[in-house]
Every structure is written in C-alpha cells, then in structure tokens.
Coordinates of C-alpha atoms in Angstrom, one line a residue:
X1 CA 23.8 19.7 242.2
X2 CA 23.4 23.4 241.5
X3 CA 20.1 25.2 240.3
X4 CA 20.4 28.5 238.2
X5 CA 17.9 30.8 236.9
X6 CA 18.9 30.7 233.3
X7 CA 21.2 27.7 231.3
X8 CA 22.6 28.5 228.5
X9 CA 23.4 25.6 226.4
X10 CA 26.0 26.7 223.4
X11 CA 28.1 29.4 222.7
X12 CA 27.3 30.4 219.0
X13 CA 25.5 33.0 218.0
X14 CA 22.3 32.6 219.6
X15 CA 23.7 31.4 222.5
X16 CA 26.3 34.6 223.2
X17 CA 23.3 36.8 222.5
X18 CA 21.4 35.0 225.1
X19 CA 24.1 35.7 227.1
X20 CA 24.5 39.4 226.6
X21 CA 20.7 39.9 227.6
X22 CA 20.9 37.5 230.5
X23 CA 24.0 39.2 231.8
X24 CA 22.5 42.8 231.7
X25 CA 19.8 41.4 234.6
X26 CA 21.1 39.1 236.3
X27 CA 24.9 36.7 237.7
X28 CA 22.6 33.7 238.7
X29 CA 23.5 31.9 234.9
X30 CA 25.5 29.6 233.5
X31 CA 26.6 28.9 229.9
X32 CA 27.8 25.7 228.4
X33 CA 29.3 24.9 225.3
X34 CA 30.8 21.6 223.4
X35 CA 33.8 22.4 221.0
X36 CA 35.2 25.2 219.8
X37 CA 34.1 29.2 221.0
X38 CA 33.7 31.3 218.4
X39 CA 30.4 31.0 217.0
X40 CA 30.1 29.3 213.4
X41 CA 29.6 32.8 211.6
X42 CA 33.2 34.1 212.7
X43 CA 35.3 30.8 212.8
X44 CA 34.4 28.7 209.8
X45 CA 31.2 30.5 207.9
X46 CA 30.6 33.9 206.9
X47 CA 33.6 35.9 207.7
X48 CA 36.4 33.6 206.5
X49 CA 34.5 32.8 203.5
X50 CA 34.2 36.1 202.8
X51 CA 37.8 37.2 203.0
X52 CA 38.6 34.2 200.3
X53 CA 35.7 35.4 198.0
X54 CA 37.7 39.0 198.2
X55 CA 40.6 38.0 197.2
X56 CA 39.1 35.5 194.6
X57 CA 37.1 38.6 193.3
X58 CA 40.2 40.9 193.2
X59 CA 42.4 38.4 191.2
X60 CA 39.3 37.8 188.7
X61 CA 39.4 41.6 188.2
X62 CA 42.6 41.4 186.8
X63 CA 42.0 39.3 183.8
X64 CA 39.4 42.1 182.9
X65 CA 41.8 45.0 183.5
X66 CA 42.8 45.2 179.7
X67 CA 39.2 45.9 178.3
X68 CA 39.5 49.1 180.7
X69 CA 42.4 50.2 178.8
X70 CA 44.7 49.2 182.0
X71 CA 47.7 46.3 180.9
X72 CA 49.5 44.3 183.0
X73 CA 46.6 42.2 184.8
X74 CA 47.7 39.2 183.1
X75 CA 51.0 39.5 185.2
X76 CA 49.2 38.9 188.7
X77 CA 49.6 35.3 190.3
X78 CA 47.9 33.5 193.2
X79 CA 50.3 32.7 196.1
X80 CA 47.6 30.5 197.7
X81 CA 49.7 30.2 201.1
X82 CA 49.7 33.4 201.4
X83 CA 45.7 34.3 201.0
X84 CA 45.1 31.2 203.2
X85 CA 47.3 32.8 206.2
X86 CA 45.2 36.1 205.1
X87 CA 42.0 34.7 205.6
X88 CA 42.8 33.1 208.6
X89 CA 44.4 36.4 210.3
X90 CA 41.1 38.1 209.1
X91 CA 39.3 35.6 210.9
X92 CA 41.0 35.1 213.9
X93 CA 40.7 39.1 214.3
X94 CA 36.8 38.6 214.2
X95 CA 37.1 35.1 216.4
X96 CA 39.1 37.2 219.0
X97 CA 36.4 39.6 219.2
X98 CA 33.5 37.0 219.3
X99 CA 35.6 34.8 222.7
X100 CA 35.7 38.8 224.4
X101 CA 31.8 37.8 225.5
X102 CA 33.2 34.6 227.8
X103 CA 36.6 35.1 228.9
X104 CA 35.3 37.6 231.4
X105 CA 33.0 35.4 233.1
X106 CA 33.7 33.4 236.5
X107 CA 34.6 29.4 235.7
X108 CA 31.1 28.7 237.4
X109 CA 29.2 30.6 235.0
X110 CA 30.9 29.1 231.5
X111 CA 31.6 25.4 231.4
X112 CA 33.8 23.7 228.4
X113 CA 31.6 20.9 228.3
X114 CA 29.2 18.5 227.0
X115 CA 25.4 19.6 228.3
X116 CA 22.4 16.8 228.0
X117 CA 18.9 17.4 229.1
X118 CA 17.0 15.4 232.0
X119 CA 13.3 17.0 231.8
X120 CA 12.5 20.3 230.9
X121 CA 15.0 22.0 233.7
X122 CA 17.3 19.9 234.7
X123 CA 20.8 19.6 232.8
X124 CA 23.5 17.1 233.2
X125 CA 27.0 18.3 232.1
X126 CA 29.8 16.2 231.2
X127 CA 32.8 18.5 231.8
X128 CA 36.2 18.5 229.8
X129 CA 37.6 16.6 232.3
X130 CA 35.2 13.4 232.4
X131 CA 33.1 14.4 235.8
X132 CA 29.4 14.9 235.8
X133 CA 27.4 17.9 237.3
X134 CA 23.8 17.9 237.6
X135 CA 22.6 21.9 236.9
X136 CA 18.6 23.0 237.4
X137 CA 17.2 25.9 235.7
X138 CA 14.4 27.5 235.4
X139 CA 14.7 28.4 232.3
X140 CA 17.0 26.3 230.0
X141 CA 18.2 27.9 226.1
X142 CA 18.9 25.5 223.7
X143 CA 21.3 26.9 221.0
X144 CA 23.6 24.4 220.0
X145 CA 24.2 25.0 216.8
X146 CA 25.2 22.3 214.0
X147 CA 27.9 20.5 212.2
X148 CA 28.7 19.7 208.2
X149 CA 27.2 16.9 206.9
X150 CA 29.5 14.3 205.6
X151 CA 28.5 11.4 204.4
X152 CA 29.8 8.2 206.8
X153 CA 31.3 6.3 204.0
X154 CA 33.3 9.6 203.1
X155 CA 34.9 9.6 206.2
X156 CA 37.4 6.4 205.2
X157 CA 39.0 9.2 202.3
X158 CA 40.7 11.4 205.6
X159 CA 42.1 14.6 205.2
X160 CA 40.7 14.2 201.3
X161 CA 37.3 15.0 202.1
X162 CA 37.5 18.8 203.3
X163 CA 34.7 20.6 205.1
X164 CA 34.2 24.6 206.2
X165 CA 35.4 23.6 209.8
X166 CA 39.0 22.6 208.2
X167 CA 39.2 24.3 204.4
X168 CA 40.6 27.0 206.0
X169 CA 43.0 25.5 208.3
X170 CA 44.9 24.6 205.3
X171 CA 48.4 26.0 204.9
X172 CA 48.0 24.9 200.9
X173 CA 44.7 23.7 198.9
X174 CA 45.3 20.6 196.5
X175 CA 45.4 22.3 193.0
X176 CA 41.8 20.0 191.3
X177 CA 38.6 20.1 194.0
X178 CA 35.2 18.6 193.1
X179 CA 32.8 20.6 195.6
X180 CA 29.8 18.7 196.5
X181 CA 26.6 20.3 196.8
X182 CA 25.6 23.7 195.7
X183 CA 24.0 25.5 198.2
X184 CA 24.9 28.4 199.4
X185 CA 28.3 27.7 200.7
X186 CA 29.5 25.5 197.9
X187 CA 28.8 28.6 195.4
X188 CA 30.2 30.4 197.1
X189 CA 33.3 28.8 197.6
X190 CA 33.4 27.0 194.6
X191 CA 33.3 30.4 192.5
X192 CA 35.8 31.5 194.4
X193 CA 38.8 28.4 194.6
X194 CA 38.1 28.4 190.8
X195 CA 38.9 31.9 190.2
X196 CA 41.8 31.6 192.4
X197 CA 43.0 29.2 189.9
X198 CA 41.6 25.6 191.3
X199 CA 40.3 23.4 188.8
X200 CA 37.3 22.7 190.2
X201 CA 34.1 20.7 189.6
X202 CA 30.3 21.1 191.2
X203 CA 28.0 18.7 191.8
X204 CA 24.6 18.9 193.0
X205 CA 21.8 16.2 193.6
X206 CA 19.1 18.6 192.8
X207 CA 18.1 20.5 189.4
X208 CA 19.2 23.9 190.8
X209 CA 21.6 26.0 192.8
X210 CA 21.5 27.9 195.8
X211 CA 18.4 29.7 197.6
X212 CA 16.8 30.2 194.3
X213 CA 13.4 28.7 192.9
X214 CA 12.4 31.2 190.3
X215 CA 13.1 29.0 187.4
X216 CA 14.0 32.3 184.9
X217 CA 16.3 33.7 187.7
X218 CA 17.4 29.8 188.6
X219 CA 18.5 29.7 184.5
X220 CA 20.9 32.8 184.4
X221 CA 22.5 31.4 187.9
X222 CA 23.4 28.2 185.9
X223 CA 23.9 30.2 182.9
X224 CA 26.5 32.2 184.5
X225 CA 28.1 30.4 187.0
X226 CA 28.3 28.0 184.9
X227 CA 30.5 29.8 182.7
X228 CA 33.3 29.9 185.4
X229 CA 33.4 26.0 186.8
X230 CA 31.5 23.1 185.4
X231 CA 28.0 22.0 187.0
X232 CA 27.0 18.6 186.9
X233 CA 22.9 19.0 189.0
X234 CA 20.5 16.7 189.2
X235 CA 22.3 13.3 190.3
X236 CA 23.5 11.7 193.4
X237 CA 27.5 11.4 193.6
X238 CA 29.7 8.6 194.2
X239 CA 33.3 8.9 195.3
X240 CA 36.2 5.7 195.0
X241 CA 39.9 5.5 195.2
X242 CA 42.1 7.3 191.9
X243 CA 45.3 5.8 190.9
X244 CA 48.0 7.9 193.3
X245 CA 46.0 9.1 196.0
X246 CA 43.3 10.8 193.9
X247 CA 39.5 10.4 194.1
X248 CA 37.3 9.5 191.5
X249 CA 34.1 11.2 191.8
X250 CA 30.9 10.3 189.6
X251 CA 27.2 10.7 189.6
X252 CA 26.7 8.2 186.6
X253 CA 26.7 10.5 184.0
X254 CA 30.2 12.8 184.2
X255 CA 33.3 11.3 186.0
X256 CA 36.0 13.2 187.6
X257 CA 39.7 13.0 188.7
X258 CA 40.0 15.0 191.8
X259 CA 42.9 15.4 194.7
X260 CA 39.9 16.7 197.7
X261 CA 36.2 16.7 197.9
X262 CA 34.9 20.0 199.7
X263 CA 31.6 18.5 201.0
X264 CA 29.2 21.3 201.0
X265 CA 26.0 19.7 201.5
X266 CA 24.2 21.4 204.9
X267 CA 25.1 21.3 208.2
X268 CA 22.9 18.5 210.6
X269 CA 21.6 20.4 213.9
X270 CA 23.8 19.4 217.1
X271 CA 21.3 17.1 218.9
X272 CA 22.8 14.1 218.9
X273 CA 22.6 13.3 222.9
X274 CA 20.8 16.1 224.0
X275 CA 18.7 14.6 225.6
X276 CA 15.4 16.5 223.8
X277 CA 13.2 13.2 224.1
X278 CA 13.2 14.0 227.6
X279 CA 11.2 16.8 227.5
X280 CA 7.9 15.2 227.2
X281 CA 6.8 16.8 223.4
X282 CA 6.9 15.2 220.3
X283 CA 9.6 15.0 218.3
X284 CA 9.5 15.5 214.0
X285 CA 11.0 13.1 211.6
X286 CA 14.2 14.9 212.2
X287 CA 14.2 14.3 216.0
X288 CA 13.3 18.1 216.9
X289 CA 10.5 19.5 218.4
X290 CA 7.5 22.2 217.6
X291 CA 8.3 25.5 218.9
X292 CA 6.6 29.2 218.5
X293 CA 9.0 30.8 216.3
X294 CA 7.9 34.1 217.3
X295 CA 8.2 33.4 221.3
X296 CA 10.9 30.7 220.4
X297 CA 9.4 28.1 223.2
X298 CA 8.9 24.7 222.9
X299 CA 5.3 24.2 223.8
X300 CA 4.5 25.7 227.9
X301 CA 7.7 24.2 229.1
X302 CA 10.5 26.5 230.0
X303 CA 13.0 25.9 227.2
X304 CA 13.5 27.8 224.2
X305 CA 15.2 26.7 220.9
X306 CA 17.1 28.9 219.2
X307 CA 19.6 29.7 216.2
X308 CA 20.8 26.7 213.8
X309 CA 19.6 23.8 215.9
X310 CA 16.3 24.3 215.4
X311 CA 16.2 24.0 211.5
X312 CA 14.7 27.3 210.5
X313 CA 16.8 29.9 208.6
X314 CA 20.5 29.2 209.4
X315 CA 21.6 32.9 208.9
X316 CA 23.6 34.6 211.9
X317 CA 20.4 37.6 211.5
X318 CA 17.8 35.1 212.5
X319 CA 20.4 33.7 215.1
X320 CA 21.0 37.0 216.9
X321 CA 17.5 37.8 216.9
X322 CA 15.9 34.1 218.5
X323 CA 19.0 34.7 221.1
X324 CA 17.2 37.5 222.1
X325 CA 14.0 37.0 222.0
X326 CA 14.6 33.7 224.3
X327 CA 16.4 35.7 226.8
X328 CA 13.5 38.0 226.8
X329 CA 11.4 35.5 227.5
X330 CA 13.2 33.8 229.8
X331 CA 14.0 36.8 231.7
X332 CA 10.5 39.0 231.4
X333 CA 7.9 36.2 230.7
X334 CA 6.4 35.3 227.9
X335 CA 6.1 37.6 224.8
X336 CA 5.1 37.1 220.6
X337 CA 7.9 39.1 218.5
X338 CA 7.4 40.1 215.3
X339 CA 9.9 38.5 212.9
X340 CA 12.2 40.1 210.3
X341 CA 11.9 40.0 206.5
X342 CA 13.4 36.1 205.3
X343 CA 16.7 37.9 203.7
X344 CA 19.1 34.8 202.3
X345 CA 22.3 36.1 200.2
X346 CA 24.8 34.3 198.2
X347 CA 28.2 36.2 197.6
X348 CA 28.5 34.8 194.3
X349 CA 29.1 36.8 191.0
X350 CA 26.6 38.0 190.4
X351 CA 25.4 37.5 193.7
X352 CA 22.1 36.0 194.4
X353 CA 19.4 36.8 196.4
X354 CA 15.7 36.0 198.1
X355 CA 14.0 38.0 199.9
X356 CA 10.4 37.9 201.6
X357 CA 8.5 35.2 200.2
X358 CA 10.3 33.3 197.2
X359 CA 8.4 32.0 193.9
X360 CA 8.5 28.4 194.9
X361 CA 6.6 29.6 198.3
X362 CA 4.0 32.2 196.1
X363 CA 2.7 28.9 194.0
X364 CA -0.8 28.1 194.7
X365 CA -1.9 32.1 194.9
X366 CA -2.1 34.6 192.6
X367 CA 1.1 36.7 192.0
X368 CA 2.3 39.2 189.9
X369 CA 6.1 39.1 188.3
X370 CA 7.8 42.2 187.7
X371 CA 11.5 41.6 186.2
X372 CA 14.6 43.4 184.8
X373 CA 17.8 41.7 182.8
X374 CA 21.1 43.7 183.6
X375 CA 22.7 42.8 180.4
X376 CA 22.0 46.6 179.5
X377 CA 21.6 48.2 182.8
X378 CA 23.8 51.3 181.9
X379 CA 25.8 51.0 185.5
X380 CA 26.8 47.3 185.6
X381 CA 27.5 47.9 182.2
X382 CA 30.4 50.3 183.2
X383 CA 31.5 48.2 186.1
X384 CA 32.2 45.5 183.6
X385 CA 29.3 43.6 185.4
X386 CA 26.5 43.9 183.1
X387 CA 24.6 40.0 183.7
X388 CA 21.8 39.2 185.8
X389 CA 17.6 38.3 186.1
X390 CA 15.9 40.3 189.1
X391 CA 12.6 39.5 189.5
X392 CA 9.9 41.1 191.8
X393 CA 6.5 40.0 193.4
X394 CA 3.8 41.7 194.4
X395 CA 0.0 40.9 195.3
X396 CA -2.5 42.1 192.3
X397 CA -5.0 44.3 193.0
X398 CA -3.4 46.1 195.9
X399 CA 0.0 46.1 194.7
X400 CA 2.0 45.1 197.9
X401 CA 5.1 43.5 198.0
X402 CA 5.8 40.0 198.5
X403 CA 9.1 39.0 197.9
X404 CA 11.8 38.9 195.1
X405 CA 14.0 36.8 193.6
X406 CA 17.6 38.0 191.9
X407 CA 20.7 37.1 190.8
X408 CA 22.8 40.2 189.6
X409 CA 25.4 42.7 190.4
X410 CA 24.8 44.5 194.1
X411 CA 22.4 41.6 195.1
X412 CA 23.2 42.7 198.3
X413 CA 22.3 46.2 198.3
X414 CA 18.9 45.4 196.1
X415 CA 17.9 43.1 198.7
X416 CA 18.3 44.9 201.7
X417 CA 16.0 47.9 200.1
X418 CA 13.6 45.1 199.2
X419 CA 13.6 43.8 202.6
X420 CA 13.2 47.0 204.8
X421 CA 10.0 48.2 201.8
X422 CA 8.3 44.2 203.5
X423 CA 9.2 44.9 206.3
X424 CA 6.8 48.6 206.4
X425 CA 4.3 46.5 204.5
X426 CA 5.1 48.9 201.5
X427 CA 3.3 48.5 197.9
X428 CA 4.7 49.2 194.7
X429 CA 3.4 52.4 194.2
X430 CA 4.5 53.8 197.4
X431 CA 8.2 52.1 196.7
X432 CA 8.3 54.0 193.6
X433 CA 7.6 57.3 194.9
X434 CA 10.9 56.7 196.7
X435 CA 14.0 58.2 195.5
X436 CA 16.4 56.5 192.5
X437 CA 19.4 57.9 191.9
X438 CA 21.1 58.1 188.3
X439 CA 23.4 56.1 187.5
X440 CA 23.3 53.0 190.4
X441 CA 22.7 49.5 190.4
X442 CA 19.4 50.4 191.9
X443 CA 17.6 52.0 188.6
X444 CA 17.5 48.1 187.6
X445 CA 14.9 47.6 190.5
X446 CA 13.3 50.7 190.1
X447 CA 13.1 49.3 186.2
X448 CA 11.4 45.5 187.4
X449 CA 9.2 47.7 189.7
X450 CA 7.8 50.0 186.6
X451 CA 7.0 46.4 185.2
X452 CA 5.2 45.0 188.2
X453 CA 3.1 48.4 188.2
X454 CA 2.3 47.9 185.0
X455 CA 1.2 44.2 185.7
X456 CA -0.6 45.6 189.0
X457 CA -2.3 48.5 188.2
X458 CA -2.3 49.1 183.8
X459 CA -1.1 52.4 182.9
X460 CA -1.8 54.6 185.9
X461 CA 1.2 57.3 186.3
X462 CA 2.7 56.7 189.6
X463 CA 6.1 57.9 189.8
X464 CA 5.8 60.8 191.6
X465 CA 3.7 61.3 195.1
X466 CA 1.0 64.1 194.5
X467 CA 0.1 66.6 196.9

C-alpha cells in the first residue's frame, strides 16, 4: 500500500486537466485510467466528427455550385475510403497531442488500470496485468468519463450496430444507415453520412431533435433537416434480422431496410464498479451522488466529481473547467467558482444552438421572445444559406439577457457573442449599443434584438450610447 496526495482517477478531459494543475505544485500524484488515452473529445467525439462534417459540407457545396454560375460540381464523387483515412489522420494528429500530457510521467504516477473506491481516500487498482494495489489519497478526482449506450439486446447484431467509439475505425461505411437517436451526435453525423451520399434514416423516441426546446426554433430544425434525410420522432425503435444480413428497423409506424444501425442515443457515466456506494452519501436514481457544482465536491468528503461522469453538461468546456476547479480544490482548499454561460452547439446545417437559459427552462416566469427568420437575411442569402429561426430572451422590465435559442447559419459565432453578453450580465440595450457590422451573419441578431427591445421597453431609441 502506497498513500499519495492527489488520485486521479481517468484520463479524459477533466482528468488530464486535473493533472496539469496538480503537476504544476506538486510529484506526490498518481493518475489512473481504464481503456483507451485520448480523452473522448479528440478520439471518438468532437474532433473526428468534425473532420467528417467538413468534408460532408464541402461535397454538399458542390451540388450548389451551378446556381453561382460555377459548372462542373455535379462531376465531384465521394471516395468514402479515402475521407475515412482522412478523418482518422486528423484525429490521430489531435490524439497524439492529447497522450503528450502522460507519456512523460514516471510508471508510478500513471497506471493503465481499472481504479475502484474503498471509502472516501482509499483506492484499489486492478492493473493491466491482473494484480491489485491498494493507493490512499488525500484527495481522490473522480473523472471517469462515459460510454455509448447500446441497448443489450443490440449487442447480438455485432459489427452491425455501430457506435462513435468504432464509426470511425471503419476502412468503408455500409452504403444504407438508420441512425438512432437524434441528439446532438446523431445530427450531426446523420447530416453528414447522408450528404456524403449514405442513404440514411433517423429515428428518435422523442417529439424533437437535438438541444432544442423552443417549439418555433424546434419546427425549422425538423423543417430543414428534415429536407436532407428522413425523420421518423416520437416512437421507440425495434430492430430484427433482414433477409441477407440486413436489419429491419421499425418503431410501429415506418419500417426500414438498413445494412448498420449507428446508435446515437447518450453515453451512460463510467461507474459501473467504482465503488461510489462506498463513500457513505446517497446515491440518485442513477447511482451518482450530490455534489457542489461550483466547488465540484461531493458533500465534506475529499473527492470531487468531475467532467462526463457526473451527468451535468457533457461538453469538453465544462470538462476542462470542473478539472480545474477540483484540482484547485484539492490542492488550495476549498473554493466556490463561478460557472460559465451553458453554451451547447450542434454542427448541423444550419447549425443549432442554446445558450444561457433555454425556453423549456424560462417556463413558469415571465419572459420576453425576441426572434429573426434568415430566409431574407441579406448575408446568408449570398452564401446560399439563407434558412433559419433565432430566438432571444430577455427579462421584462429590465431588459437583461437570459438565454437564446437558434438554429441558422453561423450558429456558432451568434452564440458565442450571446454567451460572453451573459456572461457580463449585459441587457439588451447595452448589447445594442455594441458594434454590428454590414453585411454579416450577425445583423440577424442585432435584428431579433431590435424585436426583444421593442417587446422590453416600447419604442424608446436605443441604438446608440449617449453621452
């Protein structure tokens, strides 16, 4: 047995955060991860997906080349192997940088192993090799991350049933996918196999897609989405056996002939045998327990859970940041941080945002809606891009920002201004004192804020700040 200040348990992104911090103060750590290094974000999430949404996005482009006055798009041709082995040289680029933060460190200090918890600091490890080693901290991260969900029964259907952590292992993709569940990730990805030329199919057990609960902005997502592969919402989904290897998938009203399923619906937190029923605190429905999400501790004990595990926003942002703020604690005592702006973006087209507080999360107050349709927003309308429903809200009476709602071009962009104006606490008024260039993206918000001033404060001028 070995006792250490600080144990680390995971290498994702909160955990290798943790362990920047940690190893700025002090050697006397150790970190231990299960599986793969890489962190989620840079091995199967955000930055492979991201390089197959490009090259989706650029292809797409072609088959709108002609109304520019440019021929020849309608020659270009998808040689799938070949954007596969792109994405995955992209990634492994990004993967390489990510494993730089442990291949430096002595064997002691990072164990490939399987870490479960005896009492609030006292760690059993199961190394790769089968041993056991008992490790006591005195202060014990938990960042373990989590895992797609797939459904057990799935399982029997193999290498049919694809997930994020093997999609893009693939040398080749089977040519008609039915992509289950419609979050974030299967948007995304389901936009993007079908504009790479997949025939592909969504389904989705609830009414709506993605982060959004605005039901105007929810509408012109389906609406436009929709356009580009069909969406079957709002039923549960079967799968069986198809005649030659192929999968029937149904949900009782549409039935499909598909060669793969790309199960996209959440990832489950990595808990399983951790051991967290140990620690004396009461666990929730889902088997995790309260914590201060601004100090990131679980009750007084000396354990802090952080990143994807614990349930809250699975975004690398929010990851990096509870790394830190658990190492601060866990180094400097006890401190409350102030959280960032909820920020959730989906790179679909148009993209789709939420920012601050949502609509679904304003019901029950009073609210004020300002909003903007890009079908004639003079930029997007040049870009060939002209779609979208951006909606803005803000508190009557004083005028300050609450959150916003969006799916159009540059949801990106118009999210991140949205997000730094909640993050000062700004109103409306003093967000449209602010600069607006002409002609961007960003006159469309400036437009949905002229509406909410209207609906805020009547007809008062307030475009300019007066001296």
């Amino acid at each position: 047995m070995r006792h250490v200040r600080i144990a680390i348990l995971g290498a994702g992104t909160a955990g290798l955060t943790a362990l920047s911090q940690v190893r700025k103060h002090t050697d006397d750590f150790v970190i231990i991860n299960h599986g793969l290094y890489g962190t989620t974000c840079a091995r199967v999430g955000c930055m492979p997906s991201k390089a197959l949404i490009q090259a989706a996005d650029d292809f797409h482009r072609g088959s709108q080349l002609a109304t520019l006055g440019i021929r020849g798009g309608e020659g270009l041709r998808v040689d799938l192997p070949a954007v596969l082995q792109r994405v995955r040289d992209y990634r492994d680029a990004r993967v390489a940088g990510v494993l730089g933060s442990t291949n430096s460190l002595q064997p002691a200090q990072n164990i490939a192993g399987r870490a479960r918890l005896d009492g609030p600091g006292r760690v059993i490890v199961t190394h790769a090799d089968g041993h056991e080693e008992v490790i006591t901290a005195d202060h014990v991260i938990i960042g373990t991350g989590t895992r797609p969900v797939v459904p057990e029964a799935w399982r029997a259907f193999g290498d049919r049933i694809l997930t994020t952590d093997d999609l893009f292992e693939r040398a080749d993709l089977p040519r008609r996918i039915a992509v289950v569940g419609l979050g974030v990730i299967g948007l995304e990805l389901g936009q993007a196999l079908a504009r790479l030329g997949l025939a592909v199919h969504g389904f989705e057990l609830r009414e709506s897609l993605g982060p959004l609960t605005d039901p105007v902005v929810q509408a012109e997502a389906q609406r436009r989405i929709g356009a580009e592969f069909p969406l079957h919402l709002g039923r549960a989904v079967e799968l069986r056996e198809g005649p030659g290897g192929a999968l029937i998938v149904g949900n009782g009203q549409t039935v499909v002939e598909v060669d793969a399923v790309l199960a996209a619906m959440g990832r489950r937190t990595n808990t399983d045998g951790l051991g967290l029923d140990t620690l004396g605190v009461p666990l929730d429905a889902r088997g995790l327990p309260e914590f201060d999400r601004n100090t990131l501790q679980i009750g007084d004990l000396p354990v802090y859970f952080t990143g994807d595990v614990n349930g809250e926003l699975q975004v690398l942002h929010e990851a990096s940041d509870e790394g830190f703020i658990a190492a601060f604690n866990a180094l400097h005592g006890r401190a409350r941080f102030k959280r960032r702006v909820p920020l959730a973006i989906a790179f679909t087209d148009p993209q789709t945002a939420v920012v601050g507080q949502s609509w679904q999360a304003l019901q029950g107050r009073p609210f004020a809606t300002g909003g903007f349709n890009f079908a004639q927003q003079a930029r997007a309308m040049a870009m060939l891009r002209a779609a979208g429903q951006l909606h803005v809200y803000a508190e009557p009476g004083s005028g300050r920002l609450l959150g916003a709602e969006m799916c159009v071009p540059g949801a990106e962009h118009l999210g991140h201004l949205l997000a730094l104006a909640l993050q000062r606490d700004m109103t409306v008024a003093e967000l449209l004192t602010l600069p607006f260039y002409h002609p961007v993206l960003e006159e469309g918000l400036r437009a949905a804020l002229r509406v909410l001033a209207r609906a805020v404060y009547g007809d008062a001028p307030l475009e300019m700040a007066r001296l």
